[in-house]
PDB file of C-alpha atoms in Angstrom:
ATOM      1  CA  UNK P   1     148.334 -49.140  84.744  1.00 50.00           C
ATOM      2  CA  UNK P   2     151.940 -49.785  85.555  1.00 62.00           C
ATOM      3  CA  UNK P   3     153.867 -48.504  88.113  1.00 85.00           C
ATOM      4  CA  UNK P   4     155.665 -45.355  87.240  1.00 95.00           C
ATOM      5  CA  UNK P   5     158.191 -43.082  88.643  1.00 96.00           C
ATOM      6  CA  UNK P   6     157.793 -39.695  87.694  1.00 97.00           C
ATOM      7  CA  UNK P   7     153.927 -39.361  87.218  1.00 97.00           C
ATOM      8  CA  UNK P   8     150.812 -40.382  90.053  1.00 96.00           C
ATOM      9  CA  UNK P   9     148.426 -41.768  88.230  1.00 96.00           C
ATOM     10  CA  UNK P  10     144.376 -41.830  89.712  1.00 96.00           C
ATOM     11  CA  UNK P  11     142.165 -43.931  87.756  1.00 96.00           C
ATOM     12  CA  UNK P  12     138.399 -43.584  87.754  1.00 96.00           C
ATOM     13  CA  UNK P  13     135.588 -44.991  85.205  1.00 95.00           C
ATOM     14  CA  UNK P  14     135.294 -42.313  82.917  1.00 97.00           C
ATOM     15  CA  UNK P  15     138.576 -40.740  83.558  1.00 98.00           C
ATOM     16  CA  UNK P  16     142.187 -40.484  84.484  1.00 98.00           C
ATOM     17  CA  UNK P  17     144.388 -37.977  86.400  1.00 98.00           C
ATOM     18  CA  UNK P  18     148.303 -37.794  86.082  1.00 98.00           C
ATOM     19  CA  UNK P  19     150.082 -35.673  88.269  1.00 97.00           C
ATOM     20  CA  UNK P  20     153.787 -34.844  87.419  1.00 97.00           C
ATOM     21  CA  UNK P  21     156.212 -36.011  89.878  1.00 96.00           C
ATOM     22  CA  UNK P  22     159.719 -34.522  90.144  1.00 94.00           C
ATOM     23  CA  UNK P  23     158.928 -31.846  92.075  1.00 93.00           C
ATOM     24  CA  UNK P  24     163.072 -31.672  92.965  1.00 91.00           C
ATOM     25  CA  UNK P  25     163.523 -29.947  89.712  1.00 92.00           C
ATOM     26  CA  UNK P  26     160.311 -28.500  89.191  1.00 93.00           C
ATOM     27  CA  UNK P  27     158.305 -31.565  87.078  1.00 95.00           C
ATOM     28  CA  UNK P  28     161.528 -31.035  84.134  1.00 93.00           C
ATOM     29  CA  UNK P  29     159.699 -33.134  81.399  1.00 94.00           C
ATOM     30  CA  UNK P  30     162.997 -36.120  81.024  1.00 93.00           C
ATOM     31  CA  UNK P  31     163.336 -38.736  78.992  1.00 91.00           C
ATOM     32  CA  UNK P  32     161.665 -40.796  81.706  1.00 95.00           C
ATOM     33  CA  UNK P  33     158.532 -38.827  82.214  1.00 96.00           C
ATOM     34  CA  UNK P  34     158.062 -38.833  78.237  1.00 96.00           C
ATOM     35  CA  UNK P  35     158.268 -42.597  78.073  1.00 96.00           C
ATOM     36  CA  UNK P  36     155.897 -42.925  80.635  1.00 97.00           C
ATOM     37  CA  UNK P  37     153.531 -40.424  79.269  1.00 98.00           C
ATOM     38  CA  UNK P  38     153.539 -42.571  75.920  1.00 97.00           C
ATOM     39  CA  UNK P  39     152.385 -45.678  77.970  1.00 97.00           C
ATOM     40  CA  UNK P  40     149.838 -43.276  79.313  1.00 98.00           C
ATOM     41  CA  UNK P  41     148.592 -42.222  75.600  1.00 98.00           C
ATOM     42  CA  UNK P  42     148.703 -45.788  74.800  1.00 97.00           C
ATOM     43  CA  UNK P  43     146.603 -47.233  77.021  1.00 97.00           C
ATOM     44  CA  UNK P  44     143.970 -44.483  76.929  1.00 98.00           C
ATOM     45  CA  UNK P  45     143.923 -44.771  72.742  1.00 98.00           C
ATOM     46  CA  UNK P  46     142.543 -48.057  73.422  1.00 97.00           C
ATOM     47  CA  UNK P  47     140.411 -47.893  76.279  1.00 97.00           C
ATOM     48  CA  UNK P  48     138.998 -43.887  76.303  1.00 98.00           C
ATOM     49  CA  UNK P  49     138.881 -41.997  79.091  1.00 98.00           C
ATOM     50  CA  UNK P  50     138.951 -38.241  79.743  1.00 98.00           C
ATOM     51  CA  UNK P  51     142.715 -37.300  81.316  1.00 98.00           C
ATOM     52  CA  UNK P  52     143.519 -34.653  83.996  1.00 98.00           C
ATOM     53  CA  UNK P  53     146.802 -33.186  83.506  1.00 98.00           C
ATOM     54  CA  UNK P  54     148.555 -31.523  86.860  1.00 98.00           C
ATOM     55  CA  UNK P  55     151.566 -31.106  89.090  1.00 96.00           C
ATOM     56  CA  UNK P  56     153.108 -30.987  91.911  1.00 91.00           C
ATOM     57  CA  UNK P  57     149.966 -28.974  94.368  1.00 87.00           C
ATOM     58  CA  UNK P  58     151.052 -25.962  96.333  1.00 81.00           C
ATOM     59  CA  UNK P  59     151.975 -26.893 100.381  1.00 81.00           C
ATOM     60  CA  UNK P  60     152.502 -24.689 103.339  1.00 75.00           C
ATOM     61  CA  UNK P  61     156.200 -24.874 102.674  1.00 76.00           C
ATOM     62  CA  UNK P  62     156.481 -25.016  98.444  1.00 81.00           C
ATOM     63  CA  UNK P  63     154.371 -23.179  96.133  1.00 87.00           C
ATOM     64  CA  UNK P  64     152.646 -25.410  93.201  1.00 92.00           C
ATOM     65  CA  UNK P  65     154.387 -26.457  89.866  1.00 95.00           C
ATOM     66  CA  UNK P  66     152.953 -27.613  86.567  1.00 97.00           C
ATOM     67  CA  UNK P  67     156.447 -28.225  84.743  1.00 96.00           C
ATOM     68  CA  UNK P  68     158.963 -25.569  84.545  1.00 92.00           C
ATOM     69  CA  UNK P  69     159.920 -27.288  81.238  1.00 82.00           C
ATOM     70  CA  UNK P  70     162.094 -29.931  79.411  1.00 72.00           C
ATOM     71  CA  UNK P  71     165.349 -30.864  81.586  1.00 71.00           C
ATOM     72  CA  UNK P  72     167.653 -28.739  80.780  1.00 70.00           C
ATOM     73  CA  UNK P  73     170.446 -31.180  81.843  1.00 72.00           C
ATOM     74  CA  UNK P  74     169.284 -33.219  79.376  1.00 76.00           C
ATOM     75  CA  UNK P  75     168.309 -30.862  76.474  1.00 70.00           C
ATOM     76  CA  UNK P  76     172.235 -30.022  77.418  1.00 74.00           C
ATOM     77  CA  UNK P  77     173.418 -32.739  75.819  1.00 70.00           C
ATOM     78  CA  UNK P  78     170.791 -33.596  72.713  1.00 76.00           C
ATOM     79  CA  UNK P  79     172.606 -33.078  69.390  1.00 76.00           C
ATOM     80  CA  UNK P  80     170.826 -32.931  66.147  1.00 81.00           C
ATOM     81  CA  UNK P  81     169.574 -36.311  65.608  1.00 78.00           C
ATOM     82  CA  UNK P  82     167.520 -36.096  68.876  1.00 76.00           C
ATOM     83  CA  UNK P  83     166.037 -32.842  68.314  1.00 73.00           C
ATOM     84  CA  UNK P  84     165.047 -34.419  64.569  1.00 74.00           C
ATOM     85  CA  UNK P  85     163.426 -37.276  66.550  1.00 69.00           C
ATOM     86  CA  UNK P  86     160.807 -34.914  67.869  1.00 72.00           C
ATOM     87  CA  UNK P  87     161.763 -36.668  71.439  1.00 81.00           C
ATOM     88  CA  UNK P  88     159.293 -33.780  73.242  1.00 87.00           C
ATOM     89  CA  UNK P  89     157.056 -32.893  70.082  1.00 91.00           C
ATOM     90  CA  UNK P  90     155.878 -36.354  69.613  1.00 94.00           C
ATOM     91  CA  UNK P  91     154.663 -37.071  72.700  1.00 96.00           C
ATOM     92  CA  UNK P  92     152.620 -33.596  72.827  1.00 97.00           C
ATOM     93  CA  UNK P  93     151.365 -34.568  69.669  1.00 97.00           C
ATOM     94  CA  UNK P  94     149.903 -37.586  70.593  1.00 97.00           C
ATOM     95  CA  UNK P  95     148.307 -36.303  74.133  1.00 98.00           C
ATOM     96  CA  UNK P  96     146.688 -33.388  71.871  1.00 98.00           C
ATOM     97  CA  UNK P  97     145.323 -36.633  69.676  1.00 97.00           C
ATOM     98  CA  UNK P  98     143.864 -38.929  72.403  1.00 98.00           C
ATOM     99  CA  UNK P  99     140.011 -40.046  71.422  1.00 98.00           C
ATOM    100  CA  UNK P 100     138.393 -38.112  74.719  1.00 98.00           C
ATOM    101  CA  UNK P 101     139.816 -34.645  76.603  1.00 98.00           C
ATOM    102  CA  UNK P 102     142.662 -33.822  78.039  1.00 98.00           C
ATOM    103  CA  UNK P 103     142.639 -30.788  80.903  1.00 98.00           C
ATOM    104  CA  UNK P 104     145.579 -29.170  81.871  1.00 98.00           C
ATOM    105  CA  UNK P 105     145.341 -27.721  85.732  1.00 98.00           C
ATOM    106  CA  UNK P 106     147.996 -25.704  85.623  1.00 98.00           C
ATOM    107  CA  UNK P 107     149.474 -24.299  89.385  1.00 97.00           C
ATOM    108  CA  UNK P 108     152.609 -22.077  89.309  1.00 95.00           C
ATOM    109  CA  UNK P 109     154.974 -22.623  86.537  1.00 96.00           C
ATOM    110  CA  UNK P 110     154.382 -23.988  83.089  1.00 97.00           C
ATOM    111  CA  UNK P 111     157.516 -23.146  80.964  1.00 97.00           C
ATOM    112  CA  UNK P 112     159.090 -24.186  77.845  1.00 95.00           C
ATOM    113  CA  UNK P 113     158.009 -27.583  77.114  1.00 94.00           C
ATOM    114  CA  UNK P 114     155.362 -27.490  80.241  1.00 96.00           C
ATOM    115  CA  UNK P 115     153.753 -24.719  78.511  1.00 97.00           C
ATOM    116  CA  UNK P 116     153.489 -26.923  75.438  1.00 97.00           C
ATOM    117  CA  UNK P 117     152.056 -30.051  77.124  1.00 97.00           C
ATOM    118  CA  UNK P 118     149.936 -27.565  78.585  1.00 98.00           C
ATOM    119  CA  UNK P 119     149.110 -26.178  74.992  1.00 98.00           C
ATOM    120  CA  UNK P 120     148.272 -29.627  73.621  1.00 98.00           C
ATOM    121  CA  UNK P 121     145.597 -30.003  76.213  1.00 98.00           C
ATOM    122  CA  UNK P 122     142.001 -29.114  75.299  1.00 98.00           C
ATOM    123  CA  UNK P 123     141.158 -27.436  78.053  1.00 98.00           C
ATOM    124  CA  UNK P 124     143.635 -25.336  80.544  1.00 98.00           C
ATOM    125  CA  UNK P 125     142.195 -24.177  83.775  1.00 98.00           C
ATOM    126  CA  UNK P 126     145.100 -22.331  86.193  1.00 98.00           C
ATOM    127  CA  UNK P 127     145.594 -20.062  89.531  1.00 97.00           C
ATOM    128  CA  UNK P 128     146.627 -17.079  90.248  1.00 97.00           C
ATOM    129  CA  UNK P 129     150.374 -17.676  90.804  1.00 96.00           C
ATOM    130  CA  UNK P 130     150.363 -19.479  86.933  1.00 97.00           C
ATOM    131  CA  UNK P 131     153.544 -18.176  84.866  1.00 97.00           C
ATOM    132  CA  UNK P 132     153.235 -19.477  81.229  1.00 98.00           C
ATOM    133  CA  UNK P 133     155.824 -19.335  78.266  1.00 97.00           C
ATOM    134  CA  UNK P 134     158.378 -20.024  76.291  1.00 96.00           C
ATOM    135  CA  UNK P 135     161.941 -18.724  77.362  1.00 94.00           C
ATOM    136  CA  UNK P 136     163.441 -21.158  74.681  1.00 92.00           C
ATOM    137  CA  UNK P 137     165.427 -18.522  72.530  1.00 93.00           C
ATOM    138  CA  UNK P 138     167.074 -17.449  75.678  1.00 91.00           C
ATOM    139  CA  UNK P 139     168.363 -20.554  75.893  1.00 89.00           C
ATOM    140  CA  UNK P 140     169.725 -20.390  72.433  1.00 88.00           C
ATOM    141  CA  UNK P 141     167.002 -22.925  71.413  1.00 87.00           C
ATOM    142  CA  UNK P 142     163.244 -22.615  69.446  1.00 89.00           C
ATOM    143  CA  UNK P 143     160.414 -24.203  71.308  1.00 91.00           C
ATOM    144  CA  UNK P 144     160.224 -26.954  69.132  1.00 87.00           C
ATOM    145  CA  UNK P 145     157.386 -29.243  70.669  1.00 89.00           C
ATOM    146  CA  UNK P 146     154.877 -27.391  69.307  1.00 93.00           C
ATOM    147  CA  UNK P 147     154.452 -23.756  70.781  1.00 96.00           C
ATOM    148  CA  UNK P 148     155.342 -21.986  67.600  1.00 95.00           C
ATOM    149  CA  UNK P 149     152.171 -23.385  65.905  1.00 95.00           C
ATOM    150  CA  UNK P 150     149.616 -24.124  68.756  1.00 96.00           C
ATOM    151  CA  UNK P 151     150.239 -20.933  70.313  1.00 97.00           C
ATOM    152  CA  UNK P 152     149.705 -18.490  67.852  1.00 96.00           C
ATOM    153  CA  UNK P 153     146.006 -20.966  67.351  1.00 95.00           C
ATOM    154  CA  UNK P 154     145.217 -20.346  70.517  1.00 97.00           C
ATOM    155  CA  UNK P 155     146.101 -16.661  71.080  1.00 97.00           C
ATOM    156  CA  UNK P 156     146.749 -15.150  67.955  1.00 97.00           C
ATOM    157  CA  UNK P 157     150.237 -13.892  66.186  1.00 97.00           C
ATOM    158  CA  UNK P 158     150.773 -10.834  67.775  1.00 97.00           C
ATOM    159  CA  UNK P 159     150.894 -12.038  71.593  1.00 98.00           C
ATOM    160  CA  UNK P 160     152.564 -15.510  70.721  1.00 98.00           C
ATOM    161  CA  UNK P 161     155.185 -13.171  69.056  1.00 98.00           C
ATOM    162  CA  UNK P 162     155.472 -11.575  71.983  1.00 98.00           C
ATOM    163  CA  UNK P 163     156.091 -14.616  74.205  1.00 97.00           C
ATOM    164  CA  UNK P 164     158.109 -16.369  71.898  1.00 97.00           C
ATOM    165  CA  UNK P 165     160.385 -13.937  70.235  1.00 97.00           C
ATOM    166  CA  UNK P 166     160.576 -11.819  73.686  1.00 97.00           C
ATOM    167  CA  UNK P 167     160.757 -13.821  76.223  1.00 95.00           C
ATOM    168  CA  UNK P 168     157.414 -12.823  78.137  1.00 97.00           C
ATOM    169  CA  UNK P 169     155.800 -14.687  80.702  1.00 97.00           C
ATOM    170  CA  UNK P 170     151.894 -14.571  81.278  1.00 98.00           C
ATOM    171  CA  UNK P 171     150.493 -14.339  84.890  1.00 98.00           C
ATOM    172  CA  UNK P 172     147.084 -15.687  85.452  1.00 98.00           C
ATOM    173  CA  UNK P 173     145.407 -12.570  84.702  1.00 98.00           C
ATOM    174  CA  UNK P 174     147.099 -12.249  81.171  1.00 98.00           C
ATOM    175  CA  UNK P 175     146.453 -15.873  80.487  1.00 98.00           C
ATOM    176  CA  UNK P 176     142.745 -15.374  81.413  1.00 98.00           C
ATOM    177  CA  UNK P 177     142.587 -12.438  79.471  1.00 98.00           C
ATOM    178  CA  UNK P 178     144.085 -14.024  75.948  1.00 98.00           C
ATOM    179  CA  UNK P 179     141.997 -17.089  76.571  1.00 97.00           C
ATOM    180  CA  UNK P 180     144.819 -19.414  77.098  1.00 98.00           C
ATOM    181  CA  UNK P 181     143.563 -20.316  79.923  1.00 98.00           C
ATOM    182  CA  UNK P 182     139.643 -20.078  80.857  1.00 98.00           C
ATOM    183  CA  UNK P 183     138.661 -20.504  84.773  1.00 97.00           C
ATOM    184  CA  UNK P 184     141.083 -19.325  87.967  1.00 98.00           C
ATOM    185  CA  UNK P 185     141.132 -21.181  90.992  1.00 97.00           C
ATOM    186  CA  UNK P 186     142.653 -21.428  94.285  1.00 96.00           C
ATOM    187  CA  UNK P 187     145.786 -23.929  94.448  1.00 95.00           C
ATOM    188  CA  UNK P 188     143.503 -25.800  96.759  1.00 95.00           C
ATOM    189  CA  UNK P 189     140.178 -25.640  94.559  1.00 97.00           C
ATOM    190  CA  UNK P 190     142.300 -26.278  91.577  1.00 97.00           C
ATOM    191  CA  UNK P 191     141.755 -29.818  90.927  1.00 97.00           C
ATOM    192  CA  UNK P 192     138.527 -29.992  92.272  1.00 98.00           C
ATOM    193  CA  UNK P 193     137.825 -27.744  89.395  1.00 98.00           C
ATOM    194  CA  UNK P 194     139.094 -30.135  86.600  1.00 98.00           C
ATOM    195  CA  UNK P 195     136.876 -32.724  87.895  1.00 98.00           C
ATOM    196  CA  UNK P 196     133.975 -30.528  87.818  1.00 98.00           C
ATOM    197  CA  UNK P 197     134.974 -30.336  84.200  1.00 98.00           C
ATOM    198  CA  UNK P 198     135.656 -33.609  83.886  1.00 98.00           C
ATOM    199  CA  UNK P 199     131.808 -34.238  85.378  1.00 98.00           C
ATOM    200  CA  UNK P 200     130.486 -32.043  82.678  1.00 98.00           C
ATOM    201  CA  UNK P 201     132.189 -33.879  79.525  1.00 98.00           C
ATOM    202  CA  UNK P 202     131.379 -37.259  81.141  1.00 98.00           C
ATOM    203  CA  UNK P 203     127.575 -35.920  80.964  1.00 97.00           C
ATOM    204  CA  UNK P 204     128.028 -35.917  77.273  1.00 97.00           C
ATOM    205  CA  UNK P 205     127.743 -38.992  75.463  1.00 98.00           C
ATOM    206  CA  UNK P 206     131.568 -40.385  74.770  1.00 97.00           C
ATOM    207  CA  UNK P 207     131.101 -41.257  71.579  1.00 97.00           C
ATOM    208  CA  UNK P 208     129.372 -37.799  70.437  1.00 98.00           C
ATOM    209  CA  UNK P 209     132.520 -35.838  71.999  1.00 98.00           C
ATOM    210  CA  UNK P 210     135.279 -38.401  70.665  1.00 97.00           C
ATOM    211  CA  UNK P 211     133.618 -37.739  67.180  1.00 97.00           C
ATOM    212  CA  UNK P 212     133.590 -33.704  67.729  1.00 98.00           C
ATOM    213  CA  UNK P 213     137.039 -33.559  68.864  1.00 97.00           C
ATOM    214  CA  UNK P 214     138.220 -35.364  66.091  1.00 97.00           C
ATOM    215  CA  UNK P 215     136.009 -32.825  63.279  1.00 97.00           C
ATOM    216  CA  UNK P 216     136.818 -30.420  65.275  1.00 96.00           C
ATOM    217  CA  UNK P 217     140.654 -30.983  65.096  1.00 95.00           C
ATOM    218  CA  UNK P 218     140.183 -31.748  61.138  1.00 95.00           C
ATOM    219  CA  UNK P 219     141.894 -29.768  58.274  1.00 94.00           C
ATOM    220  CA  UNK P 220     139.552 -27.051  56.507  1.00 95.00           C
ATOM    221  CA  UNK P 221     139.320 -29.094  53.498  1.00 96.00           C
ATOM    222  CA  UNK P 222     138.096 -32.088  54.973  1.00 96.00           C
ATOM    223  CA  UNK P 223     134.541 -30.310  55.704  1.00 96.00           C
ATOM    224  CA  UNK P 224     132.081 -30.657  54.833  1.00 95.00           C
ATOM    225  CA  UNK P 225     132.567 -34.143  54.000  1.00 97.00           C
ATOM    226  CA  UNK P 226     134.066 -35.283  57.820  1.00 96.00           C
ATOM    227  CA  UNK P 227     131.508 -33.800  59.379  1.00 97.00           C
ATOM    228  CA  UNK P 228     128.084 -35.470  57.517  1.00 97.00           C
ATOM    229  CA  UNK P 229     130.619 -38.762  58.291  1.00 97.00           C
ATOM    230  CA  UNK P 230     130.661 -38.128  61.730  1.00 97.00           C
ATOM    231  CA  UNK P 231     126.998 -37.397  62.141  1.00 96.00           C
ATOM    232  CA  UNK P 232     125.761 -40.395  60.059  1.00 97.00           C
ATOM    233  CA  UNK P 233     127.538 -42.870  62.379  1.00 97.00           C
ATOM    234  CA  UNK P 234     125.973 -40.608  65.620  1.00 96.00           C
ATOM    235  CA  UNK P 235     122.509 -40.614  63.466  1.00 96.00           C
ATOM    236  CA  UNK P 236     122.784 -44.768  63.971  1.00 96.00           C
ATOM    237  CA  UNK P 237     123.865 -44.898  67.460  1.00 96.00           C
ATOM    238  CA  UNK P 238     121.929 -46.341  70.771  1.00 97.00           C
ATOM    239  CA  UNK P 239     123.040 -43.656  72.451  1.00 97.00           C
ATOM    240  CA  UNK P 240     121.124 -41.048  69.949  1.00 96.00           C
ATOM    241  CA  UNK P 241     117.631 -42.679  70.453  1.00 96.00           C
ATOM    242  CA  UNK P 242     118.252 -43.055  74.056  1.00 96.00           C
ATOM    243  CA  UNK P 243     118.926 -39.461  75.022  1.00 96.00           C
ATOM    244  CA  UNK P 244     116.633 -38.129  72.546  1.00 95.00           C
ATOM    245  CA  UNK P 245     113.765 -39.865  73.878  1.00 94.00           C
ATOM    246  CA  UNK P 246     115.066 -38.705  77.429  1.00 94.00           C
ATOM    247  CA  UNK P 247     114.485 -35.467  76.042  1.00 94.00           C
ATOM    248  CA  UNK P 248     111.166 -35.859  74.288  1.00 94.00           C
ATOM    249  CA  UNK P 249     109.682 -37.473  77.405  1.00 92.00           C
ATOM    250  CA  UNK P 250     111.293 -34.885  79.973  1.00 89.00           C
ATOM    251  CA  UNK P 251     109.866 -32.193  77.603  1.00 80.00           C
ATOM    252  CA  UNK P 252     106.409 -33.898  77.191  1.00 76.00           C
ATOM    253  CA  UNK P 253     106.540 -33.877  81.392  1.00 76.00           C
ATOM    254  CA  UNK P 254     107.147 -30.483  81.592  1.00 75.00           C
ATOM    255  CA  UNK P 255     104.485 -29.666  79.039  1.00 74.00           C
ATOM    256  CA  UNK P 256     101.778 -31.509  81.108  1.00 70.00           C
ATOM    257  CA  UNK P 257     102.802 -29.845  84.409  1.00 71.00           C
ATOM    258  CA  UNK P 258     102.759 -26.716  82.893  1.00 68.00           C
ATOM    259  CA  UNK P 259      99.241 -27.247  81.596  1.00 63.00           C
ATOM    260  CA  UNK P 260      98.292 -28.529  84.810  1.00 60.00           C
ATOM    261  CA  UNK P 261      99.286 -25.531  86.654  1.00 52.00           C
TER     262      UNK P 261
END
């Protein structure tokens, strides 16, 4: 991947991890960073992996910091024909549309349009100093990349009301609670964690969760229809005889000891 100046990227096989990097403001989401996020998307829409969202990890000296949200020096200055661009909302889009994945580790702060990159990850895991929402109206601005949908999905109406009509911020414990996020870890712990997720989706076979995601992700009315689709290509796979056998001849082992004993 090419060299980038506001996200750290660490490639492995089966997976990628991108860690925000402008910790000076916080990980602001700028023009910049969204750019480079897009080359991200595009490179993993054509070669799959699973992607590990993050920022900047807590130190002795600084506490940790997802993104503390678009940069407001820049939002500043957007006039109409940038906000009808969907400058932020596009790029969340496509993230929450990549073939495999995507976990968000969240550490501290994940406001405003952190909170919706966060949201358009399939999986958020946090710790206990996380503060998630969506101050946008106080700002005389709607959170427009996607929050006013995807939240009330994830949470239900009444608390997405809450966070986006009154301002309130969700510590870990609240998060938890709703759902939003589903594991708590230590700062230190934290991304050891997403790869331990990571580990357990890369057990799967790719194909089988690329094809879920996407059903899964599907309008009502395209079921049933998407999902026979889905499972007649998986019916015809190598991978489908291949772990089923696995299984057959694992179970037939265990049958015999069993006896045996």
């Amino acid at each position: 991947m090419a060299d980038y100046t506001t996200l750290i990227l660490d490639e492995r096989e089966d997976r990628v991890h991108v860690a925000l990097n402008r910790p000076e403001v916080r990980n602001a989401i700028d023009a910049t960073m969204v750019a480079e996020l897009h080359d991200v998307c595009y490179r993993l829409e054509r070669e799959p992996r699973i992607l590990i969202l993050s920022g900047t990890p807590a130190t002795e000296t600084a506490k940790g910091v997802f993104a503390s949200g678009a940069d407001i020096a820049q939002l500043r200055e957007r006039r109409r024909e940038e906000a009808l661009a969907g400058i932020n909302a596009s790029i969340f889009i496509r993230v929450a549309q990549l073939p495999l994945p995507v976990i968000a580790a969240l550490d501290g702060y994940a406001l405003g349009g952190g909170a919706e990159l966060a949201f358009a990850a399939d999986f958020r895991i946090g710790t206990p100093s996380v503060k998630i929402g969506n101050p946008e109206t106080n700002l005389g601005i709607t959170a427009g990349a996607g929050a006013t949908w995807r939240l009330k999905e994830l949470i239900g109406e009444p608390l997405a009301k809450e966070i986006l009509l009154a301002g309130r911020v969700l510590d870990a414990d609240e998060a938890l609670a709703a759902h939003l996020i589903t594991e708590v870890h230590e700062s230190a712990d934290l991304l050891a964690a997403a790869h331990a997720l990571a580990d357990r989706i890369a057990a799967q076979d790719p194909l089988a969760v690329r094809l879920t995601k996407t059903v899964f992700h599907a309008p009502r009315e395209a079921h049933p229809v998407i999902d026979t689709l889905a499972q007649g290509i998986l019916f015809e796979s190598d991978a489908k005889f291949t772990r089923m056998d696995a299984f057959l001849t694992g179970r037939a082992s265990r049958t015999t000891k069993g006896t045996a004993t």
